[in-house]
PDB file of C-alpha atoms in Angstrom:
ATOM      1  CA  UNK H 135     192.044 126.413  93.308  1.00 43.00           C
ATOM      2  CA  UNK H 136     192.094 123.178  91.333  1.00 40.00           C
ATOM      3  CA  UNK H 137     189.979 124.818  88.605  1.00 43.00           C
ATOM      4  CA  UNK H 138     192.361 127.771  88.476  1.00 39.00           C
ATOM      5  CA  UNK H 139     195.363 125.440  88.177  1.00 42.00           C
ATOM      6  CA  UNK H 140     193.680 123.530  85.363  1.00 42.00           C
ATOM      7  CA  UNK H 141     193.012 126.747  83.492  1.00 42.00           C
ATOM      8  CA  UNK H 142     196.665 127.775  83.854  1.00 41.00           C
ATOM      9  CA  UNK H 143     197.812 124.351  82.660  1.00 39.00           C
ATOM     10  CA  UNK H 144     195.444 124.489  79.686  1.00 41.00           C
ATOM     11  CA  UNK H 145     196.695 127.961  78.786  1.00 42.00           C
ATOM     12  CA  UNK H 146     200.310 126.804  79.019  1.00 40.00           C
ATOM     13  CA  UNK H 147     199.658 123.815  76.765  1.00 36.00           C
ATOM     14  CA  UNK H 148     197.901 126.017  74.205  1.00 38.00           C
ATOM     15  CA  UNK H 149     200.798 128.473  74.240  1.00 38.00           C
ATOM     16  CA  UNK H 150     203.307 125.651  73.842  1.00 39.00           C
ATOM     17  CA  UNK H 151     201.363 124.248  70.900  1.00 39.00           C
ATOM     18  CA  UNK H 152     201.281 127.666  69.287  1.00 36.00           C
ATOM     19  CA  UNK H 153     205.032 128.032  69.654  1.00 39.00           C
ATOM     20  CA  UNK H 154     205.627 124.638  68.085  1.00 39.00           C
ATOM     21  CA  UNK H 155     203.704 125.422  64.894  1.00 37.00           C
ATOM     22  CA  UNK H 156     206.308 127.708  63.224  1.00 38.00           C
ATOM     23  CA  UNK H 157     209.078 125.217  63.956  1.00 34.00           C
ATOM     24  CA  UNK H 158     207.071 122.351  62.509  1.00 32.00           C
ATOM     25  CA  UNK H 159     206.183 124.510  59.496  1.00 34.00           C
ATOM     26  CA  UNK H 160     209.844 125.390  58.970  1.00 42.00           C
ATOM     27  CA  UNK H 161     210.759 121.699  58.967  1.00 42.00           C
ATOM     28  CA  UNK H 162     208.062 120.888  56.418  1.00 47.00           C
ATOM     29  CA  UNK H 163     208.505 123.996  54.229  1.00 86.00           C
ATOM     30  CA  UNK H 164     209.737 123.421  50.675  1.00 91.00           C
ATOM     31  CA  UNK H 165     213.399 123.753  49.825  1.00 90.00           C
ATOM     32  CA  UNK H 166     215.542 122.495  46.932  1.00 93.00           C
ATOM     33  CA  UNK H 167     216.463 118.831  47.256  1.00 90.00           C
ATOM     34  CA  UNK H 168     219.044 118.645  44.472  1.00 90.00           C
ATOM     35  CA  UNK H 169     221.177 120.763  42.204  1.00 94.00           C
ATOM     36  CA  UNK H 170     219.793 124.230  41.516  1.00 96.00           C
ATOM     37  CA  UNK H 171     220.085 125.188  37.843  1.00 97.00           C
ATOM     38  CA  UNK H 172     220.314 128.795  36.648  1.00 97.00           C
ATOM     39  CA  UNK H 173     219.761 129.323  32.926  1.00 96.00           C
ATOM     40  CA  UNK H 174     221.421 132.301  31.247  1.00 93.00           C
ATOM     41  CA  UNK H 175     219.804 133.365  27.940  1.00 90.00           C
ATOM     42  CA  UNK H 176     223.204 134.612  26.698  1.00 85.00           C
ATOM     43  CA  UNK H 177     226.726 133.350  26.136  1.00 82.00           C
ATOM     44  CA  UNK H 178     229.590 133.090  28.640  1.00 84.00           C
ATOM     45  CA  UNK H 179     231.070 136.438  29.658  1.00 78.00           C
ATOM     46  CA  UNK H 180     227.968 138.458  28.758  1.00 78.00           C
ATOM     47  CA  UNK H 181     226.246 140.792  31.217  1.00 82.00           C
ATOM     48  CA  UNK H 182     223.572 138.208  32.025  1.00 87.00           C
ATOM     49  CA  UNK H 183     226.213 135.555  32.540  1.00 90.00           C
ATOM     50  CA  UNK H 184     228.002 137.823  35.006  1.00 90.00           C
ATOM     51  CA  UNK H 185     224.733 138.227  36.899  1.00 93.00           C
ATOM     52  CA  UNK H 186     224.271 134.463  37.074  1.00 95.00           C
ATOM     53  CA  UNK H 187     227.818 133.939  38.398  1.00 94.00           C
ATOM     54  CA  UNK H 188     227.231 136.524  41.117  1.00 94.00           C
ATOM     55  CA  UNK H 189     223.914 134.916  42.078  1.00 95.00           C
ATOM     56  CA  UNK H 190     225.515 131.472  42.137  1.00 94.00           C
ATOM     57  CA  UNK H 191     228.319 132.646  44.444  1.00 93.00           C
ATOM     58  CA  UNK H 192     225.952 134.457  46.790  1.00 92.00           C
ATOM     59  CA  UNK H 193     223.409 131.618  46.996  1.00 91.00           C
ATOM     60  CA  UNK H 194     226.088 129.070  47.741  1.00 88.00           C
ATOM     61  CA  UNK H 195     227.393 131.329  50.487  1.00 86.00           C
ATOM     62  CA  UNK H 196     223.975 131.421  52.175  1.00 77.00           C
ATOM     63  CA  UNK H 197     223.542 128.921  55.004  1.00 69.00           C
ATOM     64  CA  UNK H 198     219.893 128.349  54.046  1.00 65.00           C
ATOM     65  CA  UNK H 199     220.907 126.896  50.664  1.00 80.00           C
ATOM     66  CA  UNK H 200     223.049 123.792  51.011  1.00 81.00           C
ATOM     67  CA  UNK H 201     222.577 122.485  47.462  1.00 88.00           C
ATOM     68  CA  UNK H 202     225.067 123.105  44.646  1.00 91.00           C
ATOM     69  CA  UNK H 203     224.236 125.730  41.997  1.00 95.00           C
ATOM     70  CA  UNK H 204     225.074 125.213  38.322  1.00 96.00           C
ATOM     71  CA  UNK H 205     224.904 127.860  35.571  1.00 96.00           C
ATOM     72  CA  UNK H 206     223.802 126.853  32.069  1.00 94.00           C
ATOM     73  CA  UNK H 207     224.254 129.171  29.075  1.00 92.00           C
ATOM     74  CA  UNK H 208     221.460 128.897  26.506  1.00 90.00           C
ATOM     75  CA  UNK H 209     221.954 131.799  24.116  1.00 83.00           C
ATOM     76  CA  UNK H 210     219.811 132.515  21.082  1.00 78.00           C
ATOM     77  CA  UNK H 211     216.287 133.200  19.974  1.00 79.00           C
ATOM     78  CA  UNK H 212     215.744 136.207  22.207  1.00 79.00           C
ATOM     79  CA  UNK H 213     215.564 133.968  25.271  1.00 87.00           C
ATOM     80  CA  UNK H 214     213.450 131.324  23.504  1.00 89.00           C
ATOM     81  CA  UNK H 215     215.800 128.489  24.488  1.00 91.00           C
ATOM     82  CA  UNK H 216     215.441 129.350  28.175  1.00 94.00           C
ATOM     83  CA  UNK H 217     211.657 129.525  27.862  1.00 94.00           C
ATOM     84  CA  UNK H 218     211.612 126.164  26.073  1.00 94.00           C
ATOM     85  CA  UNK H 219     213.485 124.683  29.038  1.00 95.00           C
ATOM     86  CA  UNK H 220     210.886 126.200  31.366  1.00 97.00           C
ATOM     87  CA  UNK H 221     208.091 124.670  29.305  1.00 96.00           C
ATOM     88  CA  UNK H 222     209.695 121.266  29.751  1.00 97.00           C
ATOM     89  CA  UNK H 223     209.919 121.658  33.549  1.00 97.00           C
ATOM     90  CA  UNK H 224     206.632 123.173  34.707  1.00 98.00           C
ATOM     91  CA  UNK H 225     206.515 123.528  38.499  1.00 97.00           C
ATOM     92  CA  UNK H 226     210.227 122.758  38.929  1.00 97.00           C
ATOM     93  CA  UNK H 227     211.441 124.918  41.803  1.00 97.00           C
ATOM     94  CA  UNK H 228     215.039 123.847  41.239  1.00 97.00           C
ATOM     95  CA  UNK H 229     215.140 125.606  37.867  1.00 98.00           C
ATOM     96  CA  UNK H 230     215.729 129.360  37.681  1.00 98.00           C
ATOM     97  CA  UNK H 231     216.582 131.810  34.916  1.00 97.00           C
ATOM     98  CA  UNK H 232     218.115 135.255  34.631  1.00 96.00           C
ATOM     99  CA  UNK H 233     215.353 137.598  33.571  1.00 95.00           C
ATOM    100  CA  UNK H 234     216.560 140.353  31.292  1.00 91.00           C
ATOM    101  CA  UNK H 235     214.777 143.092  29.380  1.00 92.00           C
ATOM    102  CA  UNK H 236     214.906 140.831  26.317  1.00 90.00           C
ATOM    103  CA  UNK H 237     212.102 138.652  27.636  1.00 90.00           C
ATOM    104  CA  UNK H 238     209.880 141.728  27.277  1.00 92.00           C
ATOM    105  CA  UNK H 239     211.087 142.944  23.886  1.00 93.00           C
ATOM    106  CA  UNK H 240     211.198 139.484  22.266  1.00 91.00           C
ATOM    107  CA  UNK H 241     207.447 139.115  22.663  1.00 92.00           C
ATOM    108  CA  UNK H 242     206.800 142.629  21.349  1.00 94.00           C
ATOM    109  CA  UNK H 243     209.014 142.165  18.282  1.00 93.00           C
ATOM    110  CA  UNK H 244     207.640 138.702  17.535  1.00 91.00           C
ATOM    111  CA  UNK H 245     210.791 136.699  18.314  1.00 88.00           C
ATOM    112  CA  UNK H 246     208.930 134.664  20.934  1.00 90.00           C
ATOM    113  CA  UNK H 247     205.259 133.964  21.558  1.00 91.00           C
ATOM    114  CA  UNK H 248     205.486 134.165  25.339  1.00 92.00           C
ATOM    115  CA  UNK H 249     206.744 136.646  27.877  1.00 93.00           C
ATOM    116  CA  UNK H 250     207.378 137.054  31.601  1.00 94.00           C
ATOM    117  CA  UNK H 251     203.686 136.845  32.520  1.00 95.00           C
ATOM    118  CA  UNK H 252     203.505 133.283  31.169  1.00 96.00           C
ATOM    119  CA  UNK H 253     206.009 132.101  33.782  1.00 97.00           C
ATOM    120  CA  UNK H 254     206.861 132.911  37.415  1.00 97.00           C
ATOM    121  CA  UNK H 255     208.764 136.181  37.848  1.00 96.00           C
ATOM    122  CA  UNK H 256     210.290 135.845  41.312  1.00 97.00           C
ATOM    123  CA  UNK H 257     212.231 139.043  41.964  1.00 98.00           C
ATOM    124  CA  UNK H 258     213.743 142.126  40.378  1.00 98.00           C
ATOM    125  CA  UNK H 259     217.357 142.453  41.507  1.00 97.00           C
ATOM    126  CA  UNK H 260     218.794 145.676  40.127  1.00 97.00           C
ATOM    127  CA  UNK H 261     218.569 148.511  37.598  1.00 95.00           C
ATOM    128  CA  UNK H 262     221.055 149.211  34.843  1.00 94.00           C
ATOM    129  CA  UNK H 263     221.359 152.155  32.498  1.00 96.00           C
ATOM    130  CA  UNK H 264     222.324 152.679  28.886  1.00 97.00           C
ATOM    131  CA  UNK H 265     224.873 155.230  27.696  1.00 97.00           C
ATOM    132  CA  UNK H 266     225.922 156.521  24.289  1.00 98.00           C
ATOM    133  CA  UNK H 267     229.612 156.963  23.533  1.00 98.00           C
ATOM    134  CA  UNK H 268     231.771 158.260  20.686  1.00 98.00           C
ATOM    135  CA  UNK H 269     235.486 158.089  20.021  1.00 98.00           C
ATOM    136  CA  UNK H 270     237.499 160.546  22.095  1.00 97.00           C
ATOM    137  CA  UNK H 271     238.395 162.657  19.037  1.00 97.00           C
ATOM    138  CA  UNK H 272     234.837 162.722  17.627  1.00 97.00           C
ATOM    139  CA  UNK H 273     233.390 166.117  16.659  1.00 97.00           C
ATOM    140  CA  UNK H 274     230.284 165.061  18.595  1.00 97.00           C
ATOM    141  CA  UNK H 275     231.084 166.479  22.030  1.00 96.00           C
ATOM    142  CA  UNK H 276     227.784 166.086  23.853  1.00 97.00           C
ATOM    143  CA  UNK H 277     224.126 165.095  23.542  1.00 97.00           C
ATOM    144  CA  UNK H 278     223.199 168.417  21.952  1.00 96.00           C
ATOM    145  CA  UNK H 279     225.718 167.841  19.130  1.00 97.00           C
ATOM    146  CA  UNK H 280     224.365 164.338  18.548  1.00 98.00           C
ATOM    147  CA  UNK H 281     220.762 165.513  18.470  1.00 97.00           C
ATOM    148  CA  UNK H 282     221.558 168.419  16.121  1.00 97.00           C
ATOM    149  CA  UNK H 283     223.194 166.063  13.607  1.00 97.00           C
ATOM    150  CA  UNK H 284     220.405 163.489  13.773  1.00 98.00           C
ATOM    151  CA  UNK H 285     217.529 165.972  13.637  1.00 97.00           C
ATOM    152  CA  UNK H 286     218.980 167.303  10.408  1.00 97.00           C
ATOM    153  CA  UNK H 287     219.565 163.791   9.023  1.00 98.00           C
ATOM    154  CA  UNK H 288     218.603 160.751  11.146  1.00 97.00           C
ATOM    155  CA  UNK H 289     220.891 158.560   9.081  1.00 96.00           C
ATOM    156  CA  UNK H 290     223.905 160.858   9.250  1.00 96.00           C
ATOM    157  CA  UNK H 291     225.597 158.847  12.000  1.00 98.00           C
ATOM    158  CA  UNK H 292     225.843 155.105  12.499  1.00 98.00           C
ATOM    159  CA  UNK H 293     224.981 153.790  15.974  1.00 98.00           C
ATOM    160  CA  UNK H 294     226.007 150.326  17.172  1.00 96.00           C
ATOM    161  CA  UNK H 295     224.006 148.208  19.626  1.00 93.00           C
ATOM    162  CA  UNK H 296     224.353 144.691  21.015  1.00 87.00           C
ATOM    163  CA  UNK H 297     223.028 142.168  20.562  1.00 82.00           C
ATOM    164  CA  UNK H 298     219.898 142.874  18.489  1.00 84.00           C
ATOM    165  CA  UNK H 299     217.931 145.722  17.003  1.00 90.00           C
ATOM    166  CA  UNK H 300     214.914 146.372  19.207  1.00 92.00           C
ATOM    167  CA  UNK H 301     216.521 145.332  22.504  1.00 91.00           C
ATOM    168  CA  UNK H 302     217.023 147.458  25.620  1.00 93.00           C
ATOM    169  CA  UNK H 303     220.313 148.895  24.318  1.00 94.00           C
ATOM    170  CA  UNK H 304     218.554 150.123  21.193  1.00 95.00           C
ATOM    171  CA  UNK H 305     215.646 151.478  23.237  1.00 96.00           C
ATOM    172  CA  UNK H 306     218.004 153.178  25.695  1.00 96.00           C
ATOM    173  CA  UNK H 307     219.465 155.223  22.843  1.00 96.00           C
ATOM    174  CA  UNK H 308     216.290 155.755  20.808  1.00 96.00           C
ATOM    175  CA  UNK H 309     214.036 156.897  23.661  1.00 95.00           C
ATOM    176  CA  UNK H 310     215.930 160.122  24.511  1.00 97.00           C
ATOM    177  CA  UNK H 311     216.548 160.857  20.817  1.00 97.00           C
ATOM    178  CA  UNK H 312     212.818 160.557  20.190  1.00 96.00           C
ATOM    179  CA  UNK H 313     212.162 162.934  23.096  1.00 96.00           C
ATOM    180  CA  UNK H 314     214.584 165.389  21.491  1.00 97.00           C
ATOM    181  CA  UNK H 315     212.652 165.369  18.219  1.00 96.00           C
ATOM    182  CA  UNK H 316     214.733 162.919  16.153  1.00 97.00           C
ATOM    183  CA  UNK H 317     212.909 160.662  13.693  1.00 96.00           C
ATOM    184  CA  UNK H 318     214.110 157.477  15.352  1.00 96.00           C
ATOM    185  CA  UNK H 319     212.524 155.250  12.733  1.00 95.00           C
ATOM    186  CA  UNK H 320     215.166 156.454  10.270  1.00 96.00           C
ATOM    187  CA  UNK H 321     218.190 155.993  12.540  1.00 96.00           C
ATOM    188  CA  UNK H 322     221.070 153.953  11.105  1.00 97.00           C
ATOM    189  CA  UNK H 323     221.385 151.291  13.797  1.00 97.00           C
ATOM    190  CA  UNK H 324     223.773 148.349  13.403  1.00 96.00           C
ATOM    191  CA  UNK H 325     223.646 145.249  15.621  1.00 91.00           C
ATOM    192  CA  UNK H 326     226.810 143.556  16.921  1.00 89.00           C
ATOM    193  CA  UNK H 327     227.257 140.293  18.796  1.00 83.00           C
ATOM    194  CA  UNK H 328     228.525 142.085  21.911  1.00 84.00           C
ATOM    195  CA  UNK H 329     229.056 145.585  23.266  1.00 87.00           C
ATOM    196  CA  UNK H 330     232.789 144.951  23.182  1.00 88.00           C
ATOM    197  CA  UNK H 331     232.519 144.528  19.420  1.00 91.00           C
ATOM    198  CA  UNK H 332     230.419 147.659  18.902  1.00 93.00           C
ATOM    199  CA  UNK H 333     232.800 149.723  21.042  1.00 95.00           C
ATOM    200  CA  UNK H 334     235.768 148.294  19.142  1.00 95.00           C
ATOM    201  CA  UNK H 335     234.058 149.397  15.918  1.00 97.00           C
ATOM    202  CA  UNK H 336     233.814 152.928  17.315  1.00 98.00           C
ATOM    203  CA  UNK H 337     237.529 152.907  18.129  1.00 97.00           C
ATOM    204  CA  UNK H 338     238.333 151.595  14.656  1.00 97.00           C
ATOM    205  CA  UNK H 339     236.259 154.268  12.931  1.00 96.00           C
ATOM    206  CA  UNK H 340     233.653 151.844  11.543  1.00 96.00           C
ATOM    207  CA  UNK H 341     230.947 153.342  13.766  1.00 97.00           C
ATOM    208  CA  UNK H 342     230.199 156.927  14.737  1.00 98.00           C
ATOM    209  CA  UNK H 343     228.679 155.987  18.109  1.00 98.00           C
ATOM    210  CA  UNK H 344     227.741 153.007  20.239  1.00 97.00           C
ATOM    211  CA  UNK H 345     225.113 152.433  22.889  1.00 96.00           C
ATOM    212  CA  UNK H 346     225.781 149.988  25.719  1.00 94.00           C
ATOM    213  CA  UNK H 347     225.165 149.472  29.406  1.00 92.00           C
ATOM    214  CA  UNK H 348     227.459 151.800  31.290  1.00 93.00           C
ATOM    215  CA  UNK H 349     229.651 149.179  32.947  1.00 89.00           C
ATOM    216  CA  UNK H 350     230.964 148.088  29.540  1.00 89.00           C
ATOM    217  CA  UNK H 351     232.192 151.588  28.778  1.00 94.00           C
ATOM    218  CA  UNK H 352     234.085 152.577  31.908  1.00 94.00           C
ATOM    219  CA  UNK H 353     237.474 150.943  31.115  1.00 94.00           C
ATOM    220  CA  UNK H 354     237.652 152.580  27.676  1.00 96.00           C
ATOM    221  CA  UNK H 355     236.546 155.927  29.079  1.00 97.00           C
ATOM    222  CA  UNK H 356     239.184 155.782  31.802  1.00 96.00           C
ATOM    223  CA  UNK H 357     241.797 154.936  29.165  1.00 97.00           C
ATOM    224  CA  UNK H 358     240.820 158.111  27.286  1.00 97.00           C
ATOM    225  CA  UNK H 359     239.671 156.214  24.186  1.00 98.00           C
ATOM    226  CA  UNK H 360     235.967 157.089  24.215  1.00 98.00           C
ATOM    227  CA  UNK H 361     233.761 159.907  25.421  1.00 98.00           C
ATOM    228  CA  UNK H 362     230.454 159.014  27.040  1.00 98.00           C
ATOM    229  CA  UNK H 363     228.121 161.802  26.011  1.00 97.00           C
ATOM    230  CA  UNK H 364     224.970 160.855  27.954  1.00 98.00           C
ATOM    231  CA  UNK H 365     223.536 158.295  30.378  1.00 97.00           C
ATOM    232  CA  UNK H 366     219.873 157.265  30.622  1.00 97.00           C
ATOM    233  CA  UNK H 367     219.784 157.434  34.439  1.00 95.00           C
ATOM    234  CA  UNK H 368     217.545 160.015  36.188  1.00 94.00           C
ATOM    235  CA  UNK H 369     220.585 161.398  38.000  1.00 94.00           C
ATOM    236  CA  UNK H 370     224.352 161.099  37.677  1.00 94.00           C
ATOM    237  CA  UNK H 371     225.992 157.877  38.698  1.00 93.00           C
ATOM    238  CA  UNK H 372     228.969 157.795  41.044  1.00 89.00           C
ATOM    239  CA  UNK H 373     232.549 156.630  40.818  1.00 91.00           C
ATOM    240  CA  UNK H 374     234.260 157.019  37.475  1.00 93.00           C
ATOM    241  CA  UNK H 375     230.966 158.158  35.921  1.00 95.00           C
ATOM    242  CA  UNK H 376     230.422 161.082  38.279  1.00 95.00           C
ATOM    243  CA  UNK H 377     231.511 163.549  35.571  1.00 94.00           C
ATOM    244  CA  UNK H 378     229.233 162.125  32.868  1.00 96.00           C
ATOM    245  CA  UNK H 379     225.933 164.015  32.414  1.00 97.00           C
ATOM    246  CA  UNK H 380     222.505 162.483  31.974  1.00 97.00           C
ATOM    247  CA  UNK H 381     220.272 163.209  28.994  1.00 98.00           C
ATOM    248  CA  UNK H 382     218.011 165.193  31.295  1.00 96.00           C
ATOM    249  CA  UNK H 383     220.870 167.466  32.376  1.00 96.00           C
ATOM    250  CA  UNK H 384     221.402 168.330  28.723  1.00 96.00           C
ATOM    251  CA  UNK H 385     217.821 169.421  28.178  1.00 96.00           C
ATOM    252  CA  UNK H 386     216.357 166.121  26.993  1.00 96.00           C
ATOM    253  CA  UNK H 387     213.651 164.949  29.407  1.00 93.00           C
ATOM    254  CA  UNK H 388     213.986 161.200  29.048  1.00 93.00           C
ATOM    255  CA  UNK H 389     215.192 158.443  31.375  1.00 94.00           C
ATOM    256  CA  UNK H 390     215.446 154.746  30.690  1.00 95.00           C
ATOM    257  CA  UNK H 391     216.055 151.869  33.061  1.00 94.00           C
ATOM    258  CA  UNK H 392     216.316 148.156  32.331  1.00 93.00           C
ATOM    259  CA  UNK H 393     216.111 145.633  35.139  1.00 95.00           C
ATOM    260  CA  UNK H 394     217.502 142.174  35.647  1.00 96.00           C
ATOM    261  CA  UNK H 395     215.932 139.634  37.937  1.00 97.00           C
ATOM    262  CA  UNK H 396     215.084 135.996  38.488  1.00 98.00           C
ATOM    263  CA  UNK H 397     212.307 134.069  36.752  1.00 97.00           C
ATOM    264  CA  UNK H 398     211.179 130.452  37.050  1.00 98.00           C
ATOM    265  CA  UNK H 399     208.828 128.020  35.276  1.00 98.00           C
ATOM    266  CA  UNK H 400     205.104 128.466  35.703  1.00 97.00           C
ATOM    267  CA  UNK H 401     203.015 126.718  38.360  1.00 97.00           C
ATOM    268  CA  UNK H 402     205.471 127.005  41.241  1.00 97.00           C
ATOM    269  CA  UNK H 403     203.782 126.453  44.591  1.00 97.00           C
ATOM    270  CA  UNK H 404     203.447 129.298  47.125  1.00 96.00           C
ATOM    271  CA  UNK H 405     206.037 127.486  49.290  1.00 97.00           C
ATOM    272  CA  UNK H 406     208.543 127.373  46.416  1.00 97.00           C
ATOM    273  CA  UNK H 407     208.013 131.040  45.623  1.00 97.00           C
ATOM    274  CA  UNK H 408     208.328 131.964  49.295  1.00 96.00           C
ATOM    275  CA  UNK H 409     211.612 130.079  49.627  1.00 95.00           C
ATOM    276  CA  UNK H 410     213.238 131.844  46.681  1.00 96.00           C
ATOM    277  CA  UNK H 411     211.931 135.298  47.531  1.00 96.00           C
ATOM    278  CA  UNK H 412     213.401 134.913  51.014  1.00 95.00           C
ATOM    279  CA  UNK H 413     216.713 133.624  49.615  1.00 95.00           C
ATOM    280  CA  UNK H 414     217.074 136.510  47.162  1.00 96.00           C
ATOM    281  CA  UNK H 415     215.912 139.046  49.718  1.00 96.00           C
ATOM    282  CA  UNK H 416     218.692 137.844  52.016  1.00 94.00           C
ATOM    283  CA  UNK H 417     221.176 137.982  49.131  1.00 95.00           C
ATOM    284  CA  UNK H 418     220.162 141.540  48.235  1.00 95.00           C
ATOM    285  CA  UNK H 419     221.171 142.690  51.720  1.00 94.00           C
ATOM    286  CA  UNK H 420     224.643 141.165  51.482  1.00 93.00           C
ATOM    287  CA  UNK H 421     227.438 143.741  51.581  1.00 94.00           C
ATOM    288  CA  UNK H 422     229.509 141.606  49.204  1.00 93.00           C
ATOM    289  CA  UNK H 423     226.655 141.431  46.712  1.00 95.00           C
ATOM    290  CA  UNK H 424     226.158 145.194  46.793  1.00 95.00           C
ATOM    291  CA  UNK H 425     229.867 145.807  46.273  1.00 94.00           C
ATOM    292  CA  UNK H 426     229.793 143.556  43.212  1.00 93.00           C
ATOM    293  CA  UNK H 427     226.904 145.536  41.755  1.00 93.00           C
ATOM    294  CA  UNK H 428     228.583 148.837  42.518  1.00 92.00           C
ATOM    295  CA  UNK H 429     231.684 147.809  40.567  1.00 90.00           C
ATOM    296  CA  UNK H 430     229.513 147.217  37.517  1.00 90.00           C
ATOM    297  CA  UNK H 431     227.501 150.446  37.996  1.00 92.00           C
ATOM    298  CA  UNK H 432     224.306 148.542  38.649  1.00 94.00           C
ATOM    299  CA  UNK H 433     221.849 150.007  41.139  1.00 94.00           C
ATOM    300  CA  UNK H 434     220.263 147.619  43.708  1.00 95.00           C
ATOM    301  CA  UNK H 435     216.477 147.694  43.368  1.00 96.00           C
ATOM    302  CA  UNK H 436     215.060 144.584  45.008  1.00 97.00           C
ATOM    303  CA  UNK H 437     211.378 143.950  44.350  1.00 97.00           C
ATOM    304  CA  UNK H 438     209.191 140.876  44.778  1.00 97.00           C
ATOM    305  CA  UNK H 439     205.545 139.923  44.513  1.00 92.00           C
ATOM    306  CA  UNK H 440     203.187 142.625  43.254  1.00 93.00           C
ATOM    307  CA  UNK H 441     205.972 145.239  43.193  1.00 95.00           C
ATOM    308  CA  UNK H 442     208.089 143.118  40.853  1.00 95.00           C
ATOM    309  CA  UNK H 443     205.135 142.424  38.579  1.00 95.00           C
ATOM    310  CA  UNK H 444     204.218 146.114  38.495  1.00 95.00           C
ATOM    311  CA  UNK H 445     207.775 147.032  37.523  1.00 95.00           C
ATOM    312  CA  UNK H 446     207.781 144.530  34.659  1.00 96.00           C
ATOM    313  CA  UNK H 447     204.344 145.659  33.469  1.00 96.00           C
ATOM    314  CA  UNK H 448     205.547 149.275  33.331  1.00 95.00           C
ATOM    315  CA  UNK H 449     208.710 148.338  31.458  1.00 94.00           C
ATOM    316  CA  UNK H 450     206.705 146.260  28.996  1.00 95.00           C
ATOM    317  CA  UNK H 451     204.311 149.134  28.268  1.00 95.00           C
ATOM    318  CA  UNK H 452     207.169 151.601  27.774  1.00 92.00           C
ATOM    319  CA  UNK H 453     209.064 149.190  25.533  1.00 94.00           C
ATOM    320  CA  UNK H 454     205.997 148.545  23.405  1.00 95.00           C
ATOM    321  CA  UNK H 455     205.447 152.272  22.908  1.00 93.00           C
ATOM    322  CA  UNK H 456     208.973 153.020  21.693  1.00 93.00           C
ATOM    323  CA  UNK H 457     209.234 149.818  19.616  1.00 95.00           C
ATOM    324  CA  UNK H 458     205.976 150.772  17.920  1.00 94.00           C
ATOM    325  CA  UNK H 459     207.521 154.155  17.151  1.00 91.00           C
ATOM    326  CA  UNK H 460     210.565 152.382  15.725  1.00 93.00           C
ATOM    327  CA  UNK H 461     208.330 150.230  13.535  1.00 93.00           C
ATOM    328  CA  UNK H 462     209.503 147.026  15.242  1.00 93.00           C
ATOM    329  CA  UNK H 463     206.443 146.043  17.284  1.00 93.00           C
ATOM    330  CA  UNK H 464     204.483 143.019  16.092  1.00 89.00           C
ATOM    331  CA  UNK H 465     202.637 142.139  19.294  1.00 66.00           C
TER     332      UNK H 465
END
């Protein structure tokens, strides 16, 4: 009887010790101890800046993150200023950055020597798509009209992009045109400082067409000032864009997606990575966060770990292929 009681007591103590371990681990697990900094490789008001402001608001609303969050804008150099900051703070888990498609293309086009794989990609947050628009009274009514003009003469129409030739906006327009048989290397592409400027140039008659992420175009489309002729999404988007066809619907078998996510300096510890993946996973399930994305016609697509890396690898390979076709690849 005594032996049996001892065995039960021993089992109870072992069970109690086992139950204590997660709690002790949680108390000792890494978490930010000071201000969390989010670097935006673009200016205030840009798409990436909007992403950072949303992330800041959502992180500060999470009970697990009690530290303040500050957004820093470091525009220029195809994201080089953000990467320089990362190089100066190796292993700093309090420093984050908004990862855009530019961190892929800048390496390919030779603007920077490093890319996402040289740092710590934490998560992919969402997908966004590129559309091509013309002025409402343009003779170009749809994608077929645009392709017909450009197949005959690739330089016949001017196309505006922001903020640089060779970025995801440029690729989002060139990829379907290439699939349709246009010599995209001879396109007349003009870079503007912002999509608002390129769209304004379309309205003013200085440009024949502009490519931009779809959220930038909706207000002008609803006002009847522009016509969106095609979107790079695999299927139609909802809301105000429900009536706008994809390239694929118009006989051009090409889709293009650009993602935004969160990246950090290299050499983060597994505990630091785990903390942020959990924080952003929680954020991605927030109803408020999803409503914010929906308003900007961004599609939630949370990925972490190997899935996030695989997504970036695929985007990099696709970008390199089209940029090589455009004669812009130097990597």
